Structure formats: structure tokens, C-alpha cells
Amino acid sequence: MSAGVNVRARAKLNLSLDVLAKRPDGFHDMLMVMQSAELCDDVNVELTGDGRVFVATDLPYIPSDERNVAFKAAHAFFAAADMSESGASIRITKRIPVCAGLGGGSSDAAAVLCALNELAGNPLTAGALRRIAAHVGSDVPFCVEGGTALAEGRGERLRDLRPMPALDTVICMPHFSCSTPELFCRVDSRVSRCRPDTAGMLEAIERADTGGAARRMYNVFEDVLDKRSQKTVREIKSRLIDAGALGAVMSGSGSAVFGLFPDAGSAGNAAEAMKSVCREVFLTRLSEKNPCAGL
Ligand code: C5P
């Protein structure tokens, strides 16, 4: 057993995703209903005294330098906490698929921030931690918090929503991947487009109408996928619905597609059936807020 702190870095799902406008800083203003899931990476963090940040993952193709947001998060933490002499050893066991729209990297970075703050005796307030998280990546503040939340701005402005129940969830990885900046470009060049009914979803969540929330799941990035990928996503979604899902949608900039189920039996059957058409399938549940939230 390794010393230090072990944190579960949970996957992020977008129950809805709308792109409002391109901003002068190149980012986009978003309106998203975010939800965390039990599917997680395991992140182990130890403090070292050598002023260096060491990152290792169990996947050889994941960079361990400044291209890795967990690495960036550790440096940002030490700078903010005035601990530049400290160092950290970070070991990540990946289970969340990479570049899938499930916030795996962002969640690892959030886990590093929470672990370092705990190991250092909580020198940073929750507000300070949120500011660093937003600097590290747009989805990192939500990944610190977890649970069910409305995200605005770049994704860093969060409002807690009534927690969704721990619905059984099937996440499917299709055989294609998406480029996030490319999808944003395509959304920008569209004159008119369909929008999610975010207000309707928020009302449904507020009155604990899980079916109503699931039926309103919608992601504008699905509309700008190339025709072939769009067809694949449509097929996966309709298979999930046929298998009993209350709703199904692509998460973030894809290509993961997930369905929310009313019971473990139908979710298990759906997961089994989807294995023949998808690269990978995960059976998980929606999760509550993270223990790190509200430090
Ligand atoms: O913040 P993050 O590093 O996750 O963003 C990755 C890329 O996604 C950005 O470089 C930008 O192209 C795009 N993005 C955006 N607007 C956002 C979030 C991300 O344009 N709100």
C-alpha cells in the first residue's frame, strides 16, 4: 500500500449541454447540467520535499508532464499555497476512458487539488481551491464538487441542484473520437440550431421528476458531428432507449454516450447487449457530491 492520500476521481456526465456564445478570450459561454458518476480513476498523492511534481499513470500514452492537467493542478496548488519547496508524487489508475467527454483528466486534476490541500493541512479555502480549479481547466471546478449542478460561464460558475437519485447508468464508448475545438468551431458556424430545454430540465430536477429530466437530456455537439458519427450516436441512443433507458445522450464533446435506467436489471441487460456494438461499455451509477466539496 502506498502512503499519502487516495482520492476517487469520478467521471462527469453532461445531462444537458448548450453553447451560448463565443467570448473574446476564445472560450465559449456554456449552459450545462452536470452530474457525477461512480465510475472513477484512483488517484494517490504523496507530498515529497524535492520541489518536483512526478505523475505516473497506468496508461503509457498519457503524458506525465505539463500536458497532463493533474501535473498543472499540483504546480498551481503549490504556487497558490506558497509551497514551492514542496513536491508531489501522483499515481493515477485510469478507468474513465480518455478523451471521451467524461472529464477524466479534469477529475484527476480536481482529485490532486483536494488531496494536496488535505495533506498540507487545508491551507486553501474552498473559494481559493475553486479559483485554482477554474484556472487549471473549465470542468475542474465541477469535478471538485461533484453531485448535480448547473454550470455557466466557461463551466466554472456552479449552482448546486437537487441531487439526482443514484440511477443505474450505462456508458458506451463508440468506435470514433471527437476533437473538442473542432466541435466548438462547427457550433460557431451554425446560424440556427436546436437548443436543450434547460429550464424544463431544471424544473424537472427540482420536483424530483427523474423521467422528465432524462427525457430532456440534449447535447448541441451531437448536431455538429460528421454524418457517420451522428448515425452511430443515434443508433446507440435508440438501442439504450429500446432497452428501457429513461433518456440517453452524448456527454461533453463525446464520444461517450450514456443512458439512465430506472432499475439495475434493465441497465445490466442493456450493458451486456451494447458490448457487441461498442468499443467499451461501463455499468455505473449517478453519484452524490464529493467528500472534498465544501472544505
Ligand atoms: O478549459 P479546457 O482546457 O477544458 O478547454 C479545452 C478547449 O475547449 C479550449 O481550449 C477551448 O478550445 C474549448 N472550450 C471552449 N469553451 C469552454 C470550454 C472549453 O471554447 N467553455
PDB file of C-alpha atoms and ligand atoms in Angstrom:
ATOM      1  CA  MET A   1       0.000   0.000   0.000  1.00  0.00           C
ATOM      2  CA  SER A   2       1.241   3.425  -0.920  1.00  0.00           C
ATOM      3  CA  ALA A   3       1.267   6.188   1.684  1.00  0.00           C
ATOM      4  CA  GLY A   4      -0.371   9.545   1.127  1.00  0.00           C
ATOM      5  CA  VAL A   5      -3.978  10.220   0.260  1.00  0.00           C
ATOM      6  CA  ASN A   6      -6.206   8.180  -2.046  1.00  0.00           C
ATOM      7  CA  VAL A   7      -8.997  10.023  -3.851  1.00  0.00           C
ATOM      8  CA  ARG A   8     -11.695   8.709  -6.166  1.00  0.00           C
ATOM      9  CA  ALA A   9     -11.765  10.923  -9.254  1.00  0.00           C
ATOM     10  CA  ARG A  10     -15.300  10.460 -10.533  1.00  0.00           C
ATOM     11  CA  ALA A  11     -16.491  10.732 -14.125  1.00  0.00           C
ATOM     12  CA  LYS A  12     -18.544  13.750 -15.195  1.00  0.00           C
ATOM     13  CA  LEU A  13     -21.685  13.419 -17.308  1.00  0.00           C
ATOM     14  CA  ASN A  14     -23.498  16.228 -19.109  1.00  0.00           C
ATOM     15  CA  LEU A  15     -27.234  15.754 -18.667  1.00  0.00           C
ATOM     16  CA  SER A  16     -27.549  18.741 -20.991  1.00  0.00           C
ATOM     17  CA  LEU A  17     -25.050  20.886 -22.853  1.00  0.00           C
ATOM     18  CA  ASP A  18     -25.721  24.191 -24.619  1.00  0.00           C
ATOM     19  CA  VAL A  19     -23.129  26.546 -26.150  1.00  0.00           C
ATOM     20  CA  LEU A  20     -24.387  30.126 -25.767  1.00  0.00           C
ATOM     21  CA  ALA A  21     -21.740  32.360 -27.396  1.00  0.00           C
ATOM     22  CA  LYS A  22     -18.079  32.652 -28.297  1.00  0.00           C
ATOM     23  CA  ARG A  23     -16.224  35.015 -25.963  1.00  0.00           C
ATOM     24  CA  PRO A  24     -13.411  37.483 -26.677  1.00  0.00           C
ATOM     25  CA  ASP A  25     -10.979  35.186 -24.779  1.00  0.00           C
ATOM     26  CA  GLY A  26     -11.638  32.354 -27.275  1.00  0.00           C
ATOM     27  CA  PHE A  27     -13.654  30.253 -24.831  1.00  0.00           C
ATOM     28  CA  HIS A  28     -17.430  29.837 -25.017  1.00  0.00           C
ATOM     29  CA  ASP A  29     -20.180  30.675 -22.577  1.00  0.00           C
ATOM     30  CA  MET A  30     -21.950  27.469 -21.701  1.00  0.00           C
ATOM     31  CA  LEU A  31     -25.157  26.337 -20.015  1.00  0.00           C
ATOM     32  CA  MET A  32     -24.800  22.766 -18.787  1.00  0.00           C
ATOM     33  CA  VAL A  33     -26.439  20.451 -16.301  1.00  0.00           C
ATOM     34  CA  MET A  34     -23.580  18.405 -14.881  1.00  0.00           C
ATOM     35  CA  GLN A  35     -23.720  15.164 -12.966  1.00  0.00           C
ATOM     36  CA  SER A  36     -21.033  12.963 -11.430  1.00  0.00           C
ATOM     37  CA  ALA A  37     -20.967   9.173 -11.727  1.00  0.00           C
ATOM     38  CA  GLU A  38     -19.423   6.412  -9.602  1.00  0.00           C
ATOM     39  CA  LEU A  39     -17.101   5.356 -12.445  1.00  0.00           C
ATOM     40  CA  CYS A  40     -13.738   6.715 -11.285  1.00  0.00           C
ATOM     41  CA  ASP A  41      -9.983   6.869 -11.643  1.00  0.00           C
ATOM     42  CA  ASP A  42      -7.977   6.193  -8.472  1.00  0.00           C
ATOM     43  CA  VAL A  43      -5.573   8.984  -7.614  1.00  0.00           C
ATOM     44  CA  ASN A  44      -2.859   8.539  -4.992  1.00  0.00           C
ATOM     45  CA  VAL A  45      -0.983  11.660  -3.903  1.00  0.00           C
ATOM     46  CA  GLU A  46       2.054  11.901  -1.630  1.00  0.00           C
ATOM     47  CA  LEU A  47       3.913  15.030  -0.574  1.00  0.00           C
ATOM     48  CA  THR A  48       7.652  14.915  -1.252  1.00  0.00           C
ATOM     49  CA  GLY A  49      10.176  17.535  -0.300  1.00  0.00           C
ATOM     50  CA  ASP A  50      12.112  17.854  -3.541  1.00  0.00           C
ATOM     51  CA  GLY A  51      10.216  20.714  -5.274  1.00  0.00           C
ATOM     52  CA  ARG A  52       9.226  18.455  -8.179  1.00  0.00           C
ATOM     53  CA  VAL A  53       5.947  17.028  -9.412  1.00  0.00           C
ATOM     54  CA  PHE A  54       6.024  13.413 -10.540  1.00  0.00           C
ATOM     55  CA  VAL A  55       2.990  11.958 -12.340  1.00  0.00           C
ATOM     56  CA  ALA A  56       2.605   8.302 -13.372  1.00  0.00           C
ATOM     57  CA  THR A  57      -0.431   6.612 -14.864  1.00  0.00           C
ATOM     58  CA  ASP A  58      -1.049   3.002 -15.828  1.00  0.00           C
ATOM     59  CA  LEU A  59      -1.591   4.036 -19.480  1.00  0.00           C
ATOM     60  CA  PRO A  60       1.710   4.553 -21.316  1.00  0.00           C
ATOM     61  CA  TYR A  61       0.319   7.076 -23.847  1.00  0.00           C
ATOM     62  CA  ILE A  62      -0.853   9.600 -21.224  1.00  0.00           C
ATOM     63  CA  PRO A  63       1.721  12.393 -20.822  1.00  0.00           C
ATOM     64  CA  SER A  64       3.184  12.921 -17.354  1.00  0.00           C
ATOM     65  CA  ASP A  65       4.409  16.496 -17.905  1.00  0.00           C
ATOM     66  CA  GLU A  66       2.659  19.886 -18.185  1.00  0.00           C
ATOM     67  CA  ARG A  67       0.324  18.473 -20.856  1.00  0.00           C
ATOM     68  CA  ASN A  68      -1.288  16.473 -18.040  1.00  0.00           C
ATOM     69  CA  VAL A  69      -3.806  18.605 -16.108  1.00  0.00           C
ATOM     70  CA  ALA A  70      -3.029  16.711 -12.882  1.00  0.00           C
ATOM     71  CA  PHE A  71       0.573  17.957 -13.195  1.00  0.00           C
ATOM     72  CA  LYS A  72      -0.688  21.509 -13.865  1.00  0.00           C
ATOM     73  CA  ALA A  73      -3.018  21.276 -10.862  1.00  0.00           C
ATOM     74  CA  ALA A  74      -0.171  20.313  -8.487  1.00  0.00           C
ATOM     75  CA  HIS A  75       2.013  23.229  -9.656  1.00  0.00           C
ATOM     76  CA  ALA A  76      -0.926  25.646  -9.393  1.00  0.00           C
ATOM     77  CA  PHE A  77      -1.650  24.409  -5.847  1.00  0.00           C
ATOM     78  CA  PHE A  78       1.959  24.815  -4.668  1.00  0.00           C
ATOM     79  CA  ALA A  79       2.132  28.337  -6.163  1.00  0.00           C
ATOM     80  CA  ALA A  80      -1.153  29.409  -4.517  1.00  0.00           C
ATOM     81  CA  ALA A  81      -0.290  27.835  -1.138  1.00  0.00           C
ATOM     82  CA  ASP A  82       3.213  29.333  -1.203  1.00  0.00           C
ATOM     83  CA  MET A  83       4.743  25.858  -1.006  1.00  0.00           C
ATOM     84  CA  SER A  84       7.193  25.982  -3.909  1.00  0.00           C
ATOM     85  CA  GLU A  85       9.741  23.852  -1.983  1.00  0.00           C
ATOM     86  CA  SER A  86       7.244  21.014  -1.698  1.00  0.00           C
ATOM     87  CA  GLY A  87       6.859  18.351  -4.307  1.00  0.00           C
ATOM     88  CA  ALA A  88       4.310  15.654  -5.044  1.00  0.00           C
ATOM     89  CA  SER A  89       4.207  12.132  -6.322  1.00  0.00           C
ATOM     90  CA  ILE A  90       0.920  11.419  -8.127  1.00  0.00           C
ATOM     91  CA  ARG A  91      -0.109   7.934  -9.252  1.00  0.00           C
ATOM     92  CA  ILE A  92      -3.240   7.567 -11.337  1.00  0.00           C
ATOM     93  CA  THR A  93      -5.044   4.342 -12.150  1.00  0.00           C
ATOM     94  CA  LYS A  94      -7.233   5.113 -15.157  1.00  0.00           C
ATOM     95  CA  ARG A  95     -10.687   3.621 -15.533  1.00  0.00           C
ATOM     96  CA  ILE A  96     -12.523   6.581 -17.060  1.00  0.00           C
ATOM     97  CA  PRO A  97     -11.929   6.414 -20.820  1.00  0.00           C
ATOM     98  CA  VAL A  98      -9.626   9.137 -22.132  1.00  0.00           C
ATOM     99  CA  CYS A  99     -10.893  11.930 -24.479  1.00  0.00           C
ATOM    100  CA  ALA A 100     -14.456  10.696 -24.070  1.00  0.00           C
ATOM    101  CA  GLY A 101     -16.317  13.787 -22.786  1.00  0.00           C
ATOM    102  CA  LEU A 102     -16.360  12.225 -19.300  1.00  0.00           C
ATOM    103  CA  GLY A 103     -13.956  14.690 -17.662  1.00  0.00           C
ATOM    104  CA  GLY A 104     -11.387  12.043 -16.715  1.00  0.00           C
ATOM    105  CA  GLY A 105      -8.381  14.398 -16.846  1.00  0.00           C
ATOM    106  CA  SER A 106     -10.313  17.223 -15.163  1.00  0.00           C
ATOM    107  CA  SER A 107     -11.398  14.870 -12.406  1.00  0.00           C
ATOM    108  CA  ASP A 108      -7.826  13.665 -11.829  1.00  0.00           C
ATOM    109  CA  ALA A 109      -6.760  17.326 -11.537  1.00  0.00           C
ATOM    110  CA  ALA A 110      -9.590  18.029  -9.066  1.00  0.00           C
ATOM    111  CA  ALA A 111      -8.552  14.982  -7.010  1.00  0.00           C
ATOM    112  CA  VAL A 112      -4.954  16.258  -6.885  1.00  0.00           C
ATOM    113  CA  LEU A 113      -6.122  19.676  -5.607  1.00  0.00           C
ATOM    114  CA  CYS A 114      -8.277  18.093  -2.881  1.00  0.00           C
ATOM    115  CA  ALA A 115      -5.542  15.621  -1.853  1.00  0.00           C
ATOM    116  CA  LEU A 116      -2.782  18.244  -1.683  1.00  0.00           C
ATOM    117  CA  ASN A 117      -4.973  20.584   0.359  1.00  0.00           C
ATOM    118  CA  GLU A 118      -5.698  17.763   2.817  1.00  0.00           C
ATOM    119  CA  LEU A 119      -2.051  16.633   3.008  1.00  0.00           C
ATOM    120  CA  ALA A 120      -0.879  20.215   3.591  1.00  0.00           C
ATOM    121  CA  GLY A 121      -3.388  20.791   6.426  1.00  0.00           C
ATOM    122  CA  ASN A 122      -6.001  22.710   4.384  1.00  0.00           C
ATOM    123  CA  PRO A 123      -4.100  25.960   3.746  1.00  0.00           C
ATOM    124  CA  LEU A 124      -6.546  26.935   0.971  1.00  0.00           C
ATOM    125  CA  THR A 125     -10.201  27.869   1.494  1.00  0.00           C
ATOM    126  CA  ALA A 126     -12.932  26.316  -0.665  1.00  0.00           C
ATOM    127  CA  GLY A 127     -13.090  29.602  -2.632  1.00  0.00           C
ATOM    128  CA  ALA A 128      -9.338  29.620  -3.293  1.00  0.00           C
ATOM    129  CA  LEU A 129      -9.445  25.976  -4.353  1.00  0.00           C
ATOM    130  CA  ARG A 130     -12.294  26.777  -6.788  1.00  0.00           C
ATOM    131  CA  ARG A 131     -10.284  29.650  -8.314  1.00  0.00           C
ATOM    132  CA  ILE A 132      -7.254  27.412  -8.901  1.00  0.00           C
ATOM    133  CA  ALA A 133      -9.525  24.695 -10.286  1.00  0.00           C
ATOM    134  CA  ALA A 134     -11.012  27.145 -12.835  1.00  0.00           C
ATOM    135  CA  HIS A 135      -7.504  28.195 -13.863  1.00  0.00           C
ATOM    136  CA  VAL A 136      -6.481  24.567 -14.459  1.00  0.00           C
ATOM    137  CA  GLY A 137      -9.491  23.720 -16.700  1.00  0.00           C
ATOM    138  CA  SER A 138     -13.118  24.646 -17.374  1.00  0.00           C
ATOM    139  CA  ASP A 139     -14.587  21.397 -15.969  1.00  0.00           C
ATOM    140  CA  VAL A 140     -12.219  21.117 -12.980  1.00  0.00           C
ATOM    141  CA  PRO A 141     -14.391  23.193 -10.551  1.00  0.00           C
ATOM    142  CA  PHE A 142     -17.340  20.863 -11.142  1.00  0.00           C
ATOM    143  CA  CYS A 143     -15.083  17.845 -10.696  1.00  0.00           C
ATOM    144  CA  VAL A 144     -14.005  19.198  -7.282  1.00  0.00           C
ATOM    145  CA  GLU A 145     -17.670  19.453  -6.259  1.00  0.00           C
ATOM    146  CA  GLY A 146     -19.422  16.545  -7.997  1.00  0.00           C
ATOM    147  CA  GLY A 147     -23.123  15.822  -7.482  1.00  0.00           C
ATOM    148  CA  THR A 148     -25.744  17.568  -9.634  1.00  0.00           C
ATOM    149  CA  ALA A 149     -25.074  21.173 -10.687  1.00  0.00           C
ATOM    150  CA  LEU A 150     -25.857  23.852 -13.241  1.00  0.00           C
ATOM    151  CA  ALA A 151     -22.640  25.147 -14.839  1.00  0.00           C
ATOM    152  CA  GLU A 152     -22.400  28.528 -16.569  1.00  0.00           C
ATOM    153  CA  GLY A 153     -19.634  30.777 -17.889  1.00  0.00           C
ATOM    154  CA  ARG A 154     -16.765  28.618 -19.191  1.00  0.00           C
ATOM    155  CA  GLY A 155     -18.243  25.893 -16.987  1.00  0.00           C
ATOM    156  CA  GLU A 156     -16.705  27.181 -13.768  1.00  0.00           C
ATOM    157  CA  ARG A 157     -19.751  29.054 -12.394  1.00  0.00           C
ATOM    158  CA  LEU A 158     -21.699  26.416 -10.474  1.00  0.00           C
ATOM    159  CA  ARG A 159     -25.063  26.249  -8.771  1.00  0.00           C
ATOM    160  CA  ASP A 160     -25.955  23.144  -6.769  1.00  0.00           C
ATOM    161  CA  LEU A 161     -29.150  21.437  -7.883  1.00  0.00           C
ATOM    162  CA  ARG A 162     -31.352  18.953  -6.055  1.00  0.00           C
ATOM    163  CA  PRO A 163     -29.275  15.737  -6.190  1.00  0.00           C
ATOM    164  CA  MET A 164     -30.400  13.253  -8.832  1.00  0.00           C
ATOM    165  CA  PRO A 165     -31.042   9.770  -7.388  1.00  0.00           C
ATOM    166  CA  ALA A 166     -28.334   7.119  -7.820  1.00  0.00           C
ATOM    167  CA  LEU A 167     -29.753   5.944 -11.159  1.00  0.00           C
ATOM    168  CA  ASP A 168     -28.151   2.939 -12.842  1.00  0.00           C
ATOM    169  CA  THR A 169     -26.229   4.260 -15.823  1.00  0.00           C
ATOM    170  CA  VAL A 170     -24.763   2.618 -18.910  1.00  0.00           C
ATOM    171  CA  ILE A 171     -21.887   4.466 -20.595  1.00  0.00           C
ATOM    172  CA  CYS A 172     -20.995   3.361 -24.134  1.00  0.00           C
ATOM    173  CA  MET A 173     -17.788   4.196 -25.998  1.00  0.00           C
ATOM    174  CA  PRO A 174     -18.323   4.241 -29.761  1.00  0.00           C
ATOM    175  CA  HIS A 175     -15.529   3.459 -32.216  1.00  0.00           C
ATOM    176  CA  PHE A 176     -14.858   7.134 -33.075  1.00  0.00           C
ATOM    177  CA  SER A 177     -13.408  10.081 -31.170  1.00  0.00           C
ATOM    178  CA  CYS A 178     -14.071  13.824 -31.390  1.00  0.00           C
ATOM    179  CA  SER A 179     -11.913  16.947 -31.343  1.00  0.00           C
ATOM    180  CA  THR A 180     -13.283  19.427 -28.789  1.00  0.00           C
ATOM    181  CA  PRO A 181     -12.005  22.646 -30.506  1.00  0.00           C
ATOM    182  CA  GLU A 182     -13.311  21.356 -33.867  1.00  0.00           C
ATOM    183  CA  LEU A 183     -16.808  20.782 -32.451  1.00  0.00           C
ATOM    184  CA  PHE A 184     -16.831  24.288 -30.911  1.00  0.00           C
ATOM    185  CA  CYS A 185     -15.844  25.700 -34.354  1.00  0.00           C
ATOM    186  CA  ARG A 186     -18.700  23.874 -36.051  1.00  0.00           C
ATOM    187  CA  VAL A 187     -21.206  25.077 -33.440  1.00  0.00           C
ATOM    188  CA  ASP A 188     -19.947  28.676 -34.017  1.00  0.00           C
ATOM    189  CA  SER A 189     -20.553  28.432 -37.758  1.00  0.00           C
ATOM    190  CA  ARG A 190     -24.178  27.314 -37.368  1.00  0.00           C
ATOM    191  CA  VAL A 191     -26.728  30.092 -37.789  1.00  0.00           C
ATOM    192  CA  SER A 192     -29.750  28.440 -36.198  1.00  0.00           C
ATOM    193  CA  ARG A 193     -29.849  25.273 -34.183  1.00  0.00           C
ATOM    194  CA  CYS A 194     -31.894  23.258 -31.731  1.00  0.00           C
ATOM    195  CA  ARG A 195     -31.323  24.051 -28.080  1.00  0.00           C
ATOM    196  CA  PRO A 196     -31.833  21.941 -24.964  1.00  0.00           C
ATOM    197  CA  ASP A 197     -34.803  22.816 -22.779  1.00  0.00           C
ATOM    198  CA  THR A 198     -32.528  23.645 -19.830  1.00  0.00           C
ATOM    199  CA  ALA A 199     -35.261  25.492 -17.908  1.00  0.00           C
ATOM    200  CA  GLY A 200     -37.569  22.473 -18.283  1.00  0.00           C
ATOM    201  CA  MET A 201     -34.808  20.138 -17.107  1.00  0.00           C
ATOM    202  CA  LEU A 202     -34.078  22.303 -14.060  1.00  0.00           C
ATOM    203  CA  GLU A 203     -37.772  22.287 -13.115  1.00  0.00           C
ATOM    204  CA  ALA A 204     -37.950  18.506 -13.553  1.00  0.00           C
ATOM    205  CA  ILE A 205     -34.857  18.022 -11.346  1.00  0.00           C
ATOM    206  CA  GLU A 206     -36.315  20.382  -8.733  1.00  0.00           C
ATOM    207  CA  ARG A 207     -39.559  18.376  -8.497  1.00  0.00           C
ATOM    208  CA  ALA A 208     -37.619  15.067  -8.478  1.00  0.00           C
ATOM    209  CA  ASP A 209     -39.193  14.117 -11.818  1.00  0.00           C
ATOM    210  CA  THR A 210     -36.338  11.875 -12.932  1.00  0.00           C
ATOM    211  CA  GLY A 211     -38.129  10.733 -16.099  1.00  0.00           C
ATOM    212  CA  GLY A 212     -38.858  14.345 -17.068  1.00  0.00           C
ATOM    213  CA  ALA A 213     -35.197  15.290 -16.582  1.00  0.00           C
ATOM    214  CA  ALA A 214     -33.952  12.250 -18.518  1.00  0.00           C
ATOM    215  CA  ARG A 215     -36.337  12.917 -21.440  1.00  0.00           C
ATOM    216  CA  ARG A 216     -34.906  16.450 -21.757  1.00  0.00           C
ATOM    217  CA  MET A 217     -31.264  15.317 -21.994  1.00  0.00           C
ATOM    218  CA  TYR A 218     -29.774  17.093 -25.027  1.00  0.00           C
ATOM    219  CA  ASN A 219     -26.278  17.994 -26.225  1.00  0.00           C
ATOM    220  CA  VAL A 220     -25.780  20.534 -29.047  1.00  0.00           C
ATOM    221  CA  PHE A 221     -22.474  18.887 -30.033  1.00  0.00           C
ATOM    222  CA  GLU A 222     -24.414  15.873 -31.342  1.00  0.00           C
ATOM    223  CA  ASP A 223     -25.863  18.069 -34.096  1.00  0.00           C
ATOM    224  CA  VAL A 224     -22.436  19.014 -35.482  1.00  0.00           C
ATOM    225  CA  LEU A 225     -20.807  15.576 -35.572  1.00  0.00           C
ATOM    226  CA  ASP A 226     -19.937  14.283 -39.029  1.00  0.00           C
ATOM    227  CA  LYS A 227     -22.782  12.273 -40.572  1.00  0.00           C
ATOM    228  CA  ARG A 228     -21.272   8.889 -39.820  1.00  0.00           C
ATOM    229  CA  SER A 229     -20.577   9.626 -36.145  1.00  0.00           C
ATOM    230  CA  GLN A 230     -24.025  11.199 -35.823  1.00  0.00           C
ATOM    231  CA  LYS A 231     -25.598   7.998 -37.133  1.00  0.00           C
ATOM    232  CA  THR A 232     -23.575   5.924 -34.656  1.00  0.00           C
ATOM    233  CA  VAL A 233     -24.655   8.114 -31.723  1.00  0.00           C
ATOM    234  CA  ARG A 234     -28.318   7.954 -32.841  1.00  0.00           C
ATOM    235  CA  GLU A 235     -28.108   4.156 -33.055  1.00  0.00           C
ATOM    236  CA  ILE A 236     -26.560   3.800 -29.592  1.00  0.00           C
ATOM    237  CA  LYS A 237     -29.143   6.161 -28.103  1.00  0.00           C
ATOM    238  CA  SER A 238     -32.089   4.363 -29.651  1.00  0.00           C
ATOM    239  CA  ARG A 239     -30.724   0.971 -28.551  1.00  0.00           C
ATOM    240  CA  LEU A 240     -30.401   2.287 -24.991  1.00  0.00           C
ATOM    241  CA  ILE A 241     -33.958   3.666 -25.089  1.00  0.00           C
ATOM    242  CA  ASP A 242     -35.277   0.395 -26.546  1.00  0.00           C
ATOM    243  CA  ALA A 243     -33.521  -1.409 -23.674  1.00  0.00           C
ATOM    244  CA  GLY A 244     -35.509   0.673 -21.166  1.00  0.00           C
ATOM    245  CA  ALA A 245     -33.432   3.851 -20.652  1.00  0.00           C
ATOM    246  CA  LEU A 246     -35.372   6.890 -19.405  1.00  0.00           C
ATOM    247  CA  GLY A 247     -33.177   9.010 -21.692  1.00  0.00           C
ATOM    248  CA  ALA A 248     -29.826   8.861 -23.500  1.00  0.00           C
ATOM    249  CA  VAL A 249     -27.345  11.498 -24.686  1.00  0.00           C
ATOM    250  CA  MET A 250     -23.708  12.096 -25.656  1.00  0.00           C
ATOM    251  CA  SER A 251     -21.570  13.534 -22.833  1.00  0.00           C
ATOM    252  CA  GLY A 252     -19.482  16.696 -23.301  1.00  0.00           C
ATOM    253  CA  SER A 253     -17.648  16.744 -26.612  1.00  0.00           C
ATOM    254  CA  GLY A 254     -18.021  12.973 -26.875  1.00  0.00           C
ATOM    255  CA  SER A 255     -17.771  10.414 -27.938  1.00  0.00           C
ATOM    256  CA  ALA A 256     -19.177   8.663 -24.811  1.00  0.00           C
ATOM    257  CA  VAL A 257     -22.958   8.150 -24.935  1.00  0.00           C
ATOM    258  CA  PHE A 258     -24.857   7.227 -21.782  1.00  0.00           C
ATOM    259  CA  GLY A 259     -28.337   6.133 -20.797  1.00  0.00           C
ATOM    260  CA  LEU A 260     -30.082   6.489 -17.412  1.00  0.00           C
ATOM    261  CA  PHE A 261     -32.096   3.477 -16.277  1.00  0.00           C
ATOM    262  CA  PRO A 262     -34.915   3.065 -13.762  1.00  0.00           C
ATOM    263  CA  ASP A 263     -33.531  -0.212 -12.311  1.00  0.00           C
ATOM    264  CA  ALA A 264     -30.364  -2.295 -12.117  1.00  0.00           C
ATOM    265  CA  GLY A 265     -31.877  -5.203 -14.088  1.00  0.00           C
ATOM    266  CA  SER A 266     -32.629  -3.261 -17.277  1.00  0.00           C
ATOM    267  CA  ALA A 267     -29.282  -1.397 -17.012  1.00  0.00           C
ATOM    268  CA  GLY A 268     -27.387  -4.700 -16.676  1.00  0.00           C
ATOM    269  CA  ASN A 269     -29.168  -6.214 -19.676  1.00  0.00           C
ATOM    270  CA  ALA A 270     -28.551  -3.075 -21.732  1.00  0.00           C
ATOM    271  CA  ALA A 271     -24.837  -3.031 -20.832  1.00  0.00           C
ATOM    272  CA  GLU A 272     -24.496  -6.670 -21.900  1.00  0.00           C
ATOM    273  CA  ALA A 273     -26.297  -6.036 -25.206  1.00  0.00           C
ATOM    274  CA  MET A 274     -24.266  -2.891 -26.016  1.00  0.00           C
ATOM    275  CA  LYS A 275     -20.943  -4.760 -25.757  1.00  0.00           C
ATOM    276  CA  SER A 276     -21.408  -6.160 -29.273  1.00  0.00           C
ATOM    277  CA  VAL A 277     -21.731  -2.672 -30.847  1.00  0.00           C
ATOM    278  CA  CYS A 278     -19.368  -0.521 -28.758  1.00  0.00           C
ATOM    279  CA  ARG A 279     -15.638  -0.337 -28.112  1.00  0.00           C
ATOM    280  CA  GLU A 280     -16.210  -0.343 -24.336  1.00  0.00           C
ATOM    281  CA  VAL A 281     -19.253  -0.360 -22.050  1.00  0.00           C
ATOM    282  CA  PHE A 282     -19.410   0.698 -18.379  1.00  0.00           C
ATOM    283  CA  LEU A 283     -22.163  -0.051 -15.907  1.00  0.00           C
ATOM    284  CA  THR A 284     -22.199   2.583 -13.160  1.00  0.00           C
ATOM    285  CA  ARG A 285     -24.489   4.841 -11.100  1.00  0.00           C
ATOM    286  CA  LEU A 286     -25.021   8.558 -10.664  1.00  0.00           C
ATOM    287  CA  SER A 287     -23.178   9.779  -7.587  1.00  0.00           C
ATOM    288  CA  GLU A 288     -23.535  12.406  -4.892  1.00  0.00           C
ATOM    289  CA  LYS A 289     -21.252  15.354  -4.152  1.00  0.00           C
ATOM    290  CA  ASN A 290     -17.589  14.583  -3.483  1.00  0.00           C
ATOM    291  CA  PRO A 291     -16.285  14.432   0.073  1.00  0.00           C
ATOM    292  CA  CYS A 292     -13.752  17.149  -0.862  1.00  0.00           C
ATOM    293  CA  ALA A 293     -16.534  19.637  -1.755  1.00  0.00           C
ATOM    294  CA  GLY A 294     -17.184  22.343   0.820  1.00  0.00           C
ATOM    295  CA  LEU A 295     -13.789  22.044   2.517  1.00  0.00           C
TER     296      LEU A 295
HETATM  297  O1  C5P B   1     -10.749  24.505 -20.300  1.00  0.00           O
HETATM  298  P1  C5P B   1     -10.329  23.309 -21.094  1.00  0.00           P
HETATM  299  O2  C5P B   1      -8.838  23.144 -21.150  1.00  0.00           O
HETATM  300  O3  C5P B   1     -11.035  22.065 -20.708  1.00  0.00           O
HETATM  301  O4  C5P B   1     -10.795  23.589 -22.610  1.00  0.00           O
HETATM  302  C1  C5P B   1     -10.329  22.840 -23.716  1.00  0.00           C
HETATM  303  C2  C5P B   1     -10.696  23.567 -25.004  1.00  0.00           C
HETATM  304  O5  C5P B   1     -12.113  23.560 -25.190  1.00  0.00           O
HETATM  305  C3  C5P B   1     -10.332  25.054 -25.005  1.00  0.00           C
HETATM  306  O6  C5P B   1      -9.043  25.262 -25.489  1.00  0.00           O
HETATM  307  C4  C5P B   1     -11.372  25.642 -25.950  1.00  0.00           C
HETATM  308  O7  C5P B   1     -10.998  25.410 -27.286  1.00  0.00           O
HETATM  309  C5  C5P B   1     -12.580  24.791 -25.688  1.00  0.00           C
HETATM  310  N1  C5P B   1     -13.530  25.380 -24.707  1.00  0.00           N
HETATM  311  C6  C5P B   1     -14.296  26.484 -25.060  1.00  0.00           C
HETATM  312  N2  C5P B   1     -15.186  26.999 -24.158  1.00  0.00           N
HETATM  313  C7  C5P B   1     -15.355  26.437 -22.938  1.00  0.00           C
HETATM  314  C8  C5P B   1     -14.606  25.292 -22.571  1.00  0.00           C
HETATM  315  C9  C5P B   1     -13.695  24.788 -23.475  1.00  0.00           C
HETATM  316  O8  C5P B   1     -14.175  27.012 -26.169  1.00  0.00           O
HETATM  317  N3  C5P B   1     -16.260  26.938 -22.106  1.00  0.00           N
END
